[in-house]
Tab-separated table of C-alpha atoms in Angstrom:
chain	number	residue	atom	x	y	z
A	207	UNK	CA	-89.539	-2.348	-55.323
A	208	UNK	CA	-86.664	-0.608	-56.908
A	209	UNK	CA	-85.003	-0.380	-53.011
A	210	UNK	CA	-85.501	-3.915	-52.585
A	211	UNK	CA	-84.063	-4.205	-56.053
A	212	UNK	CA	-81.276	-2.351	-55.334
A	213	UNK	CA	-80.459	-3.761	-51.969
A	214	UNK	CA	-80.559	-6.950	-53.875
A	215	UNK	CA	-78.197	-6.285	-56.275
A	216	UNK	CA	-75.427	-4.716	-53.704
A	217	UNK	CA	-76.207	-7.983	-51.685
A	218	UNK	CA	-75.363	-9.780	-54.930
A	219	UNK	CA	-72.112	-7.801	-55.354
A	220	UNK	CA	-70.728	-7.895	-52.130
A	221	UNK	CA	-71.322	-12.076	-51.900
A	222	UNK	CA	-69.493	-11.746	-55.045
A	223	UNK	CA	-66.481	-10.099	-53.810
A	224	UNK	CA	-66.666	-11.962	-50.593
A	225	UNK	CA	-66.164	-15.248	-53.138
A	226	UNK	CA	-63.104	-13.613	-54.705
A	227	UNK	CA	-61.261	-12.995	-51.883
A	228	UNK	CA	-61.670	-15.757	-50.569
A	229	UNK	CA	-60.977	-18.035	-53.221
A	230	UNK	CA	-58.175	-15.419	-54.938
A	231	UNK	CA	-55.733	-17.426	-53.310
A	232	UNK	CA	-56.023	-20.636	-55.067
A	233	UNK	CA	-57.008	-19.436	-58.430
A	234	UNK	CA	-54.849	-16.028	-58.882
A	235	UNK	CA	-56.095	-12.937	-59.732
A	236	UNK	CA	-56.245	-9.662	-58.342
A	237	UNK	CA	-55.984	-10.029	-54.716
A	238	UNK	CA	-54.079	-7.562	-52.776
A	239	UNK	CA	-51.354	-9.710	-51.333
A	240	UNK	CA	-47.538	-10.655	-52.668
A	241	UNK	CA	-46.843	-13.365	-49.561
A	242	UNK	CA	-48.164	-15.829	-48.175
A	243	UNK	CA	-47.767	-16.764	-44.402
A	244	UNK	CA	-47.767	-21.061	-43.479
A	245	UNK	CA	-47.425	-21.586	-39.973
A	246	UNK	CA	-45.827	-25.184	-38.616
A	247	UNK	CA	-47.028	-25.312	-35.141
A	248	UNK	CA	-46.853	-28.679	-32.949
A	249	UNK	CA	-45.410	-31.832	-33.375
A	250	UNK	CA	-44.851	-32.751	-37.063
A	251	UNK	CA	-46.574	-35.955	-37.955
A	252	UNK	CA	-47.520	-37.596	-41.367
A	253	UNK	CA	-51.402	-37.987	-40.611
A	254	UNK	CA	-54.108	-36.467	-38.193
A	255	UNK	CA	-54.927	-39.900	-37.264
A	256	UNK	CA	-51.976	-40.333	-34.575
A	257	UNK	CA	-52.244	-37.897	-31.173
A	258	UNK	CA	-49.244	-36.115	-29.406
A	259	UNK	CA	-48.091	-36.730	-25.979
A	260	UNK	CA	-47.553	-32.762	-25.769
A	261	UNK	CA	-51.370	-32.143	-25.913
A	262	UNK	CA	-53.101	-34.812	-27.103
A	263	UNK	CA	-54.617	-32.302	-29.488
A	264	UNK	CA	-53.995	-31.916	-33.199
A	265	UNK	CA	-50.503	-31.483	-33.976
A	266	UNK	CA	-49.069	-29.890	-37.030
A	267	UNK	CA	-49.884	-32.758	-40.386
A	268	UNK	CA	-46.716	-32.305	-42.563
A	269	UNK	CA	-49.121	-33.279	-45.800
A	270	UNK	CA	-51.189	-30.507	-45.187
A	271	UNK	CA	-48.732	-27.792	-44.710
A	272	UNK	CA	-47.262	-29.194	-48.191
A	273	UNK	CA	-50.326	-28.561	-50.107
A	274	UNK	CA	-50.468	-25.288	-48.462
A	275	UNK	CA	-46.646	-24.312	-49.687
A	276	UNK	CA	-47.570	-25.481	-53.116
A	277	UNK	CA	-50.466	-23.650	-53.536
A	278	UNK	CA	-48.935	-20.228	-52.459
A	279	UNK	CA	-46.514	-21.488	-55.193
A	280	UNK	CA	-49.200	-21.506	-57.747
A	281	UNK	CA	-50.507	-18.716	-56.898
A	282	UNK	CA	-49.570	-16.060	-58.972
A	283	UNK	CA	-49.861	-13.100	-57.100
A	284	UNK	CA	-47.281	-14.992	-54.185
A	285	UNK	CA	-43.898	-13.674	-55.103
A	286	UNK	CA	-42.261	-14.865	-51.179
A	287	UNK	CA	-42.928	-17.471	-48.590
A	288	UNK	CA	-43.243	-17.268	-45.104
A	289	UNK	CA	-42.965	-20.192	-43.219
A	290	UNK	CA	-43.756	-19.372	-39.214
A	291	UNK	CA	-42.232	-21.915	-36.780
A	292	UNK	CA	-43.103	-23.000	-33.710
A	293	UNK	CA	-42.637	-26.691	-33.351
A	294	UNK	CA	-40.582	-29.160	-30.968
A	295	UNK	CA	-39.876	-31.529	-33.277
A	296	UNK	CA	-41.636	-34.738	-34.839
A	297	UNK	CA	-41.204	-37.202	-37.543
A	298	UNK	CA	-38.214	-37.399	-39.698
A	299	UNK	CA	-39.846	-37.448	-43.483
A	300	UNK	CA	-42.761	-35.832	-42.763
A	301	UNK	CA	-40.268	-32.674	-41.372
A	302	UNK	CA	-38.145	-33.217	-44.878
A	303	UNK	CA	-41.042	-33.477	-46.938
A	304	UNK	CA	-41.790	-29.700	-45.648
A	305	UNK	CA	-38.337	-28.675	-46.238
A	306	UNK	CA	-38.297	-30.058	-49.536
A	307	UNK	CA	-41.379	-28.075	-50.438
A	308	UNK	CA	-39.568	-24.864	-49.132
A	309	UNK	CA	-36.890	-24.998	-51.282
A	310	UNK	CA	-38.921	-26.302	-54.229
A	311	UNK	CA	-40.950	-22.675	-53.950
A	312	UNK	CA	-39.892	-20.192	-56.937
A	313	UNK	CA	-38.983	-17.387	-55.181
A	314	UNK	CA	-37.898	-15.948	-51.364
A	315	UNK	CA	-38.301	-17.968	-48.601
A	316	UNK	CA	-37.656	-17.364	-44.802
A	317	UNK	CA	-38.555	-19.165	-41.805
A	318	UNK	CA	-39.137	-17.481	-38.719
A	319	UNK	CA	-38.632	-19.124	-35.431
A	320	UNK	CA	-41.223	-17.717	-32.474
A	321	UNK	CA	-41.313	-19.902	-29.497
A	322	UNK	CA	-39.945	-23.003	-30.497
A	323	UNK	CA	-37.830	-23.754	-33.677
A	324	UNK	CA	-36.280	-27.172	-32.429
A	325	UNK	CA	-34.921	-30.502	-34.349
A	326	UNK	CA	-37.966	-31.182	-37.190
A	327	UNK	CA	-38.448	-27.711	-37.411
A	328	UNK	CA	-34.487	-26.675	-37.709
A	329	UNK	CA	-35.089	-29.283	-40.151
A	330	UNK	CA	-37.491	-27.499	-42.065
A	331	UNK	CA	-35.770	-23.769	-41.662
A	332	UNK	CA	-32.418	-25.630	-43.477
A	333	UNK	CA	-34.389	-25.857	-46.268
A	334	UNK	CA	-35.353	-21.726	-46.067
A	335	UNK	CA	-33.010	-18.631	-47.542
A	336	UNK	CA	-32.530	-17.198	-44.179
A	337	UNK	CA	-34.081	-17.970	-40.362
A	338	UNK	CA	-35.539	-15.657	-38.266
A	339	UNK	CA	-35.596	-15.583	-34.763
A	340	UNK	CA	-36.683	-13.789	-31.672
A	341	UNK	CA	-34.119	-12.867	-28.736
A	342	UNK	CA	-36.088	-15.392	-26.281
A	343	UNK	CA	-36.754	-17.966	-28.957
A	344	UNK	CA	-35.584	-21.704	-28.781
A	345	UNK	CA	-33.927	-22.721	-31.437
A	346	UNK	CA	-31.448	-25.768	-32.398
A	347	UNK	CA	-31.687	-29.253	-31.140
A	348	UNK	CA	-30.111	-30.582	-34.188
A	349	UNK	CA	-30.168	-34.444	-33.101
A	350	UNK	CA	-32.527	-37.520	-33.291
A	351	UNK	CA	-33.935	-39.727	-30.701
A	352	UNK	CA	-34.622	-43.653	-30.784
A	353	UNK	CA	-36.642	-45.279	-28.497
A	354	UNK	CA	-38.307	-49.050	-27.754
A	355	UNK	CA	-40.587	-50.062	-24.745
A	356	UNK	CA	-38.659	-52.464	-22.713
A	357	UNK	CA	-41.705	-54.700	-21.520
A	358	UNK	CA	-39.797	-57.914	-20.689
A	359	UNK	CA	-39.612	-57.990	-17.133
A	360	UNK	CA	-43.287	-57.719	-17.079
A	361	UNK	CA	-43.759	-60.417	-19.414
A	362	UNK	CA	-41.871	-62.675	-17.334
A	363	UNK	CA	-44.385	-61.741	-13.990
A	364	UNK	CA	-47.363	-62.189	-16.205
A	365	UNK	CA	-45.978	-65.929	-17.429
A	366	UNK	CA	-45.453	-64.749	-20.916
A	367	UNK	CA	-43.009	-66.024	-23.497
A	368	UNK	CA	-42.230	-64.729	-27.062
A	369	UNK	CA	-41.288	-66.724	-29.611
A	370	UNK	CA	-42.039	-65.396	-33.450
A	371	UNK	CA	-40.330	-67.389	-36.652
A	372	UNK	CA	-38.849	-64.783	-38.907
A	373	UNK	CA	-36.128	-64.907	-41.857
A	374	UNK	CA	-33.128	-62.844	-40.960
A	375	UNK	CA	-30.927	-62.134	-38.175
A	376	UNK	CA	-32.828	-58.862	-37.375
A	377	UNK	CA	-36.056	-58.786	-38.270
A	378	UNK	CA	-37.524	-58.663	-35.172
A	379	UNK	CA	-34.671	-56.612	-33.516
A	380	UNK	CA	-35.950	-54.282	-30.729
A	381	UNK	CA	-39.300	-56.167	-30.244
A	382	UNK	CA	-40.082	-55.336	-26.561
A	383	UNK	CA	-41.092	-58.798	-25.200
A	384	UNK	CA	-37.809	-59.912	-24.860
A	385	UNK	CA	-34.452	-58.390	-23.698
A	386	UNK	CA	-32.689	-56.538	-26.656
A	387	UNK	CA	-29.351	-58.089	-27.210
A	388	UNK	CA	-25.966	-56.516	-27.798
A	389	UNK	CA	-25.861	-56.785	-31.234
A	390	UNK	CA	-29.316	-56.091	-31.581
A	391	UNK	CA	-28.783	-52.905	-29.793
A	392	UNK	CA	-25.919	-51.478	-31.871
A	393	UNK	CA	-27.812	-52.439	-35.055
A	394	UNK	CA	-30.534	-49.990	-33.916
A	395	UNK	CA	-28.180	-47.335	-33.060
A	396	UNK	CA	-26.707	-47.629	-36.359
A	397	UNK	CA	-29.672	-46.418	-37.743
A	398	UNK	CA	-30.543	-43.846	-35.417
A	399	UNK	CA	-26.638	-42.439	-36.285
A	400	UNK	CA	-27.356	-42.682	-39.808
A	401	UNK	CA	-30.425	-40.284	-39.195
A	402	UNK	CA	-28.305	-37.774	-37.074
A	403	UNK	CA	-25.513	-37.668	-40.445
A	404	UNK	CA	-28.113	-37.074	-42.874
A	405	UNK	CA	-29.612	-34.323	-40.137
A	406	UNK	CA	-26.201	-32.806	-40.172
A	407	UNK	CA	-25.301	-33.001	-43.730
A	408	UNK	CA	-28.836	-31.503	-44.716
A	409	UNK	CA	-28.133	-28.340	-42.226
A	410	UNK	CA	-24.778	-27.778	-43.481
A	411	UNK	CA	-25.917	-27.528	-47.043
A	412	UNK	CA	-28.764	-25.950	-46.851
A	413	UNK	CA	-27.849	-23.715	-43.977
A	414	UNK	CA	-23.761	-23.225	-45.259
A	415	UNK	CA	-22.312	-24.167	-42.091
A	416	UNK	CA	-18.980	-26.660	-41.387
A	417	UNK	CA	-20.315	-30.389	-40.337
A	418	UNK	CA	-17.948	-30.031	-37.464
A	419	UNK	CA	-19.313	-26.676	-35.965
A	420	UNK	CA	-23.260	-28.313	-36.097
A	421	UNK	CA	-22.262	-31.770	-34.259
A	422	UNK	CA	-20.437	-29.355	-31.765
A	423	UNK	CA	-24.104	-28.427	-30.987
A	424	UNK	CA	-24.402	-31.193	-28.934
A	425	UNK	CA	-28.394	-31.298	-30.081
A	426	UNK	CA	-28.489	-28.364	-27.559
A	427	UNK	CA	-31.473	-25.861	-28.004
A	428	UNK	CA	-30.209	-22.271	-27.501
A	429	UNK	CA	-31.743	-18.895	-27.014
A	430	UNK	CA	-32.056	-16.560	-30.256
A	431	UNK	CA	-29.639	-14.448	-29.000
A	432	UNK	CA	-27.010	-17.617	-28.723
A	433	UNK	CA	-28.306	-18.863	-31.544
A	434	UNK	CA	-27.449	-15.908	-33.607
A	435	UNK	CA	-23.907	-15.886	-31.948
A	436	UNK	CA	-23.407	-19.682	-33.182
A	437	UNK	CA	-24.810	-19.051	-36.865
A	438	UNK	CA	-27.794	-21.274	-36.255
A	439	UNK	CA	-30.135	-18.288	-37.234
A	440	UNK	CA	-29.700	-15.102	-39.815
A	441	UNK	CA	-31.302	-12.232	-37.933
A	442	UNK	CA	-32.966	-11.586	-34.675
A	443	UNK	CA	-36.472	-9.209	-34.913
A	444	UNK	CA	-39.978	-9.493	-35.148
A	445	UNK	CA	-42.453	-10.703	-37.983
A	446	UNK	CA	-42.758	-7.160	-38.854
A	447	UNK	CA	-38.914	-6.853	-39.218
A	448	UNK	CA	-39.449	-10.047	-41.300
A	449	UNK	CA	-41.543	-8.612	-43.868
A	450	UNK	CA	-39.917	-5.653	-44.128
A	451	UNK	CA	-36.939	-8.226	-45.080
A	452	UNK	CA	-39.601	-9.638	-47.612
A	453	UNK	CA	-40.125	-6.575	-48.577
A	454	UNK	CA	-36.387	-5.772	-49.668
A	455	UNK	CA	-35.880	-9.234	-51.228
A	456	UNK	CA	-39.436	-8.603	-53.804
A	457	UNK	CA	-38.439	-4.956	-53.614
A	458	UNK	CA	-42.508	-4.328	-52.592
A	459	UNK	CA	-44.127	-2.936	-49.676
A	460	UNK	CA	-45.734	-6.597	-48.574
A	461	UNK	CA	-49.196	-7.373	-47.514
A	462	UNK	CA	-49.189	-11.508	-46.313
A	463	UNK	CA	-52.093	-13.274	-46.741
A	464	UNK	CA	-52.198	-16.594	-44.399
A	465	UNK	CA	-52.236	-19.730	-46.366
A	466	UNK	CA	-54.442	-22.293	-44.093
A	467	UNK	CA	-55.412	-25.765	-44.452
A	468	UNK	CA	-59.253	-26.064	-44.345
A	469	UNK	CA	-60.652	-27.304	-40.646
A	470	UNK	CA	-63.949	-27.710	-39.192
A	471	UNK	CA	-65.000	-25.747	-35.889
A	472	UNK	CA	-63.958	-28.609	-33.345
A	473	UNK	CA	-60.679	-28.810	-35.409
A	474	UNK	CA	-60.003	-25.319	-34.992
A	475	UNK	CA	-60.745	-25.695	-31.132
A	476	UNK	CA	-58.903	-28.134	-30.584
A	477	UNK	CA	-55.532	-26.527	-32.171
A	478	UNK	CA	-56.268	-23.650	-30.162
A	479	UNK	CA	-56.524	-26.152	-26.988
A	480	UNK	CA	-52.952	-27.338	-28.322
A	481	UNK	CA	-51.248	-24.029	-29.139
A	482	UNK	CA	-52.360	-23.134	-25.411
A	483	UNK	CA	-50.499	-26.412	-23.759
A	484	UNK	CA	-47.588	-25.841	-25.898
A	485	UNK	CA	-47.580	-22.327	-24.495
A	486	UNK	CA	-47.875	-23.432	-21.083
A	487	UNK	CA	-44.614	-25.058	-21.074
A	488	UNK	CA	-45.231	-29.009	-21.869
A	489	UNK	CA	-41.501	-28.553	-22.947
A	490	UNK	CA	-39.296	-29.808	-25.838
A	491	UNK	CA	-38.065	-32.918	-24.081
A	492	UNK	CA	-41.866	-34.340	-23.877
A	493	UNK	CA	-42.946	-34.931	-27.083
A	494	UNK	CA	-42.831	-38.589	-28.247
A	495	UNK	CA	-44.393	-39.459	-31.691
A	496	UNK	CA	-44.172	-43.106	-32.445
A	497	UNK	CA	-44.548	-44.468	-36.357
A	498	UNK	CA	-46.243	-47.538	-35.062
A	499	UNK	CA	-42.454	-49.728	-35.548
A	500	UNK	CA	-40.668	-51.279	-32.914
A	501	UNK	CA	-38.138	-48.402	-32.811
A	502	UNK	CA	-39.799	-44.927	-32.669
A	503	UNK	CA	-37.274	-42.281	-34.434
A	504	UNK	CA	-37.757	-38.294	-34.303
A	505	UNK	CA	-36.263	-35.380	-34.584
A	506	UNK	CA	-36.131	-34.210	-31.082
């Protein structure tokens, strides 16, 4: 009896501490840890509800890593942020909703570029105290992509017509029933430029560099080793050479703890299934994520 007793009562204890570390992140405490680690891995999208071409898997839900930043934030024993990229591209203000986060966090932030740090994720890193990147790494793509399904011609085989009643001259510019017209097409361009200045004006703030220098760029993704070369990243080394940098910025030996959004099992397989295809070489230039409009804009 007092075995079983005593068994009990160590089973008791070590539930308890299970329950502390696990939750030590959210309420503070004593916990072991001084960073926390938020990975941005697949296309950046608003909600889990629309798919990526690159997979068809679950991509990386810009809300989610918010609430992930923010609660590191709160969490008092997070004194520095790691934010691990490996992303193609995606959304516009889902990408600057992430940013913003980053540079709302009180204290050191860095981004660190593995595989892929292109377009929404550059995005993201502007918003970061220094980038990171590995000698093989793609990094840069600093430019924006508009696109509209031309379905006219097929329309016209099919015998249909389009004809919608709308107030003002562009309301229904770029629908894809009907051929886009001239002025139609430089109205939609002017608002797919206005996306590549604010891309350029938030990475020369944030990342110090001359307008000119970043439009040079050509939205060209480079290799860390160019990248570094061109200013587009801070340092070239590994994630253990990144919290050793950490580590001189808190002036503490660092121990990360991962900050995660919660998933089910079949979530979790299928972002394995995705981090897999990415892996495999789907590519950059792939990835389309539409916002249900008639003119799909991304940072690609």
């Amino acid at each position: 009896m007092v075995a079983a007793g005593i068994a009990g009562a160590a089973a008791t204890l070590a539930g308890k501490r299970l329950v502390a570390r696990l939750t030590s992140g959210r309420v503070g405490g004593p916990s072991g840890y001084n960073a926390a680690k938020v990975t941005v891995s697949g296309p950046i999208q608003r909600t889990r509800s629309r798919s990526s071409s690159l997979s068809g898997g679950t991509a990386c839900i810009a809300d989610e890593i918010v609430e992930q930043i923010e609660a590191a934030d709160d969490d008092a024993a997070v004194e520095a942020l790691l934010i691990e990229l490996n992303t193609p591209g995606g959304e516009v203000l889902p990408s600057d909703d992430i940013r913003r986060a980053a540079v709302d966090f009180e204290g050191p932030t860095i981004a660190y570029a593995t595989d892929t740090c292109a377009s929404g994720g550059y995005w993201i890193a502007s918003g970061c105290d220094e980038l990171w990147a590995r000698d093989a790494s793609l990094v840069g793509s600093i430019g924006v992509v508009g696109s509209r399904p031309n379905a006219a011609g097929l329309a016209d085989k099919l015998g249909l017509s389009y004809e919608q009643f709308t107030a003002g001259e562009y309301k229904d510019a770029g629908v894809p029933l009907r051929e886009i017209q001239d002025s139609e097409r430089e109205y939609l361009q002017s608002i797919v430029d206005g996306y590549y200045e604010q891309f350029v004006e938030t990475v020369s703030e944030g990342r110090g560099m001359d307008p000119d220098a970043i439009r040079e760029t050509e939205a060209r993704i480079y290799l860390g080793t160019d990248a570094l070369e061109l200013g587009l990243v801070d340092e070239l080394g590994t994630e253990t050479d990144v919290e050793d940098r950490i580590g001189e910025l808190i002036g503490a030996e660092v121990e990360t703890r991962a900050f995660e959004p919660d998933r089910s099992v079949a979530e979790r397989l299928g972002l394995g299934a995705e981090r897999v295809a990415f892996a495999a070489g789907n590519g950059v230039a792939n990835v389309a994520v539409g916002d249900g409009s008639d003119l799909d804009i991304e940072l690609k």
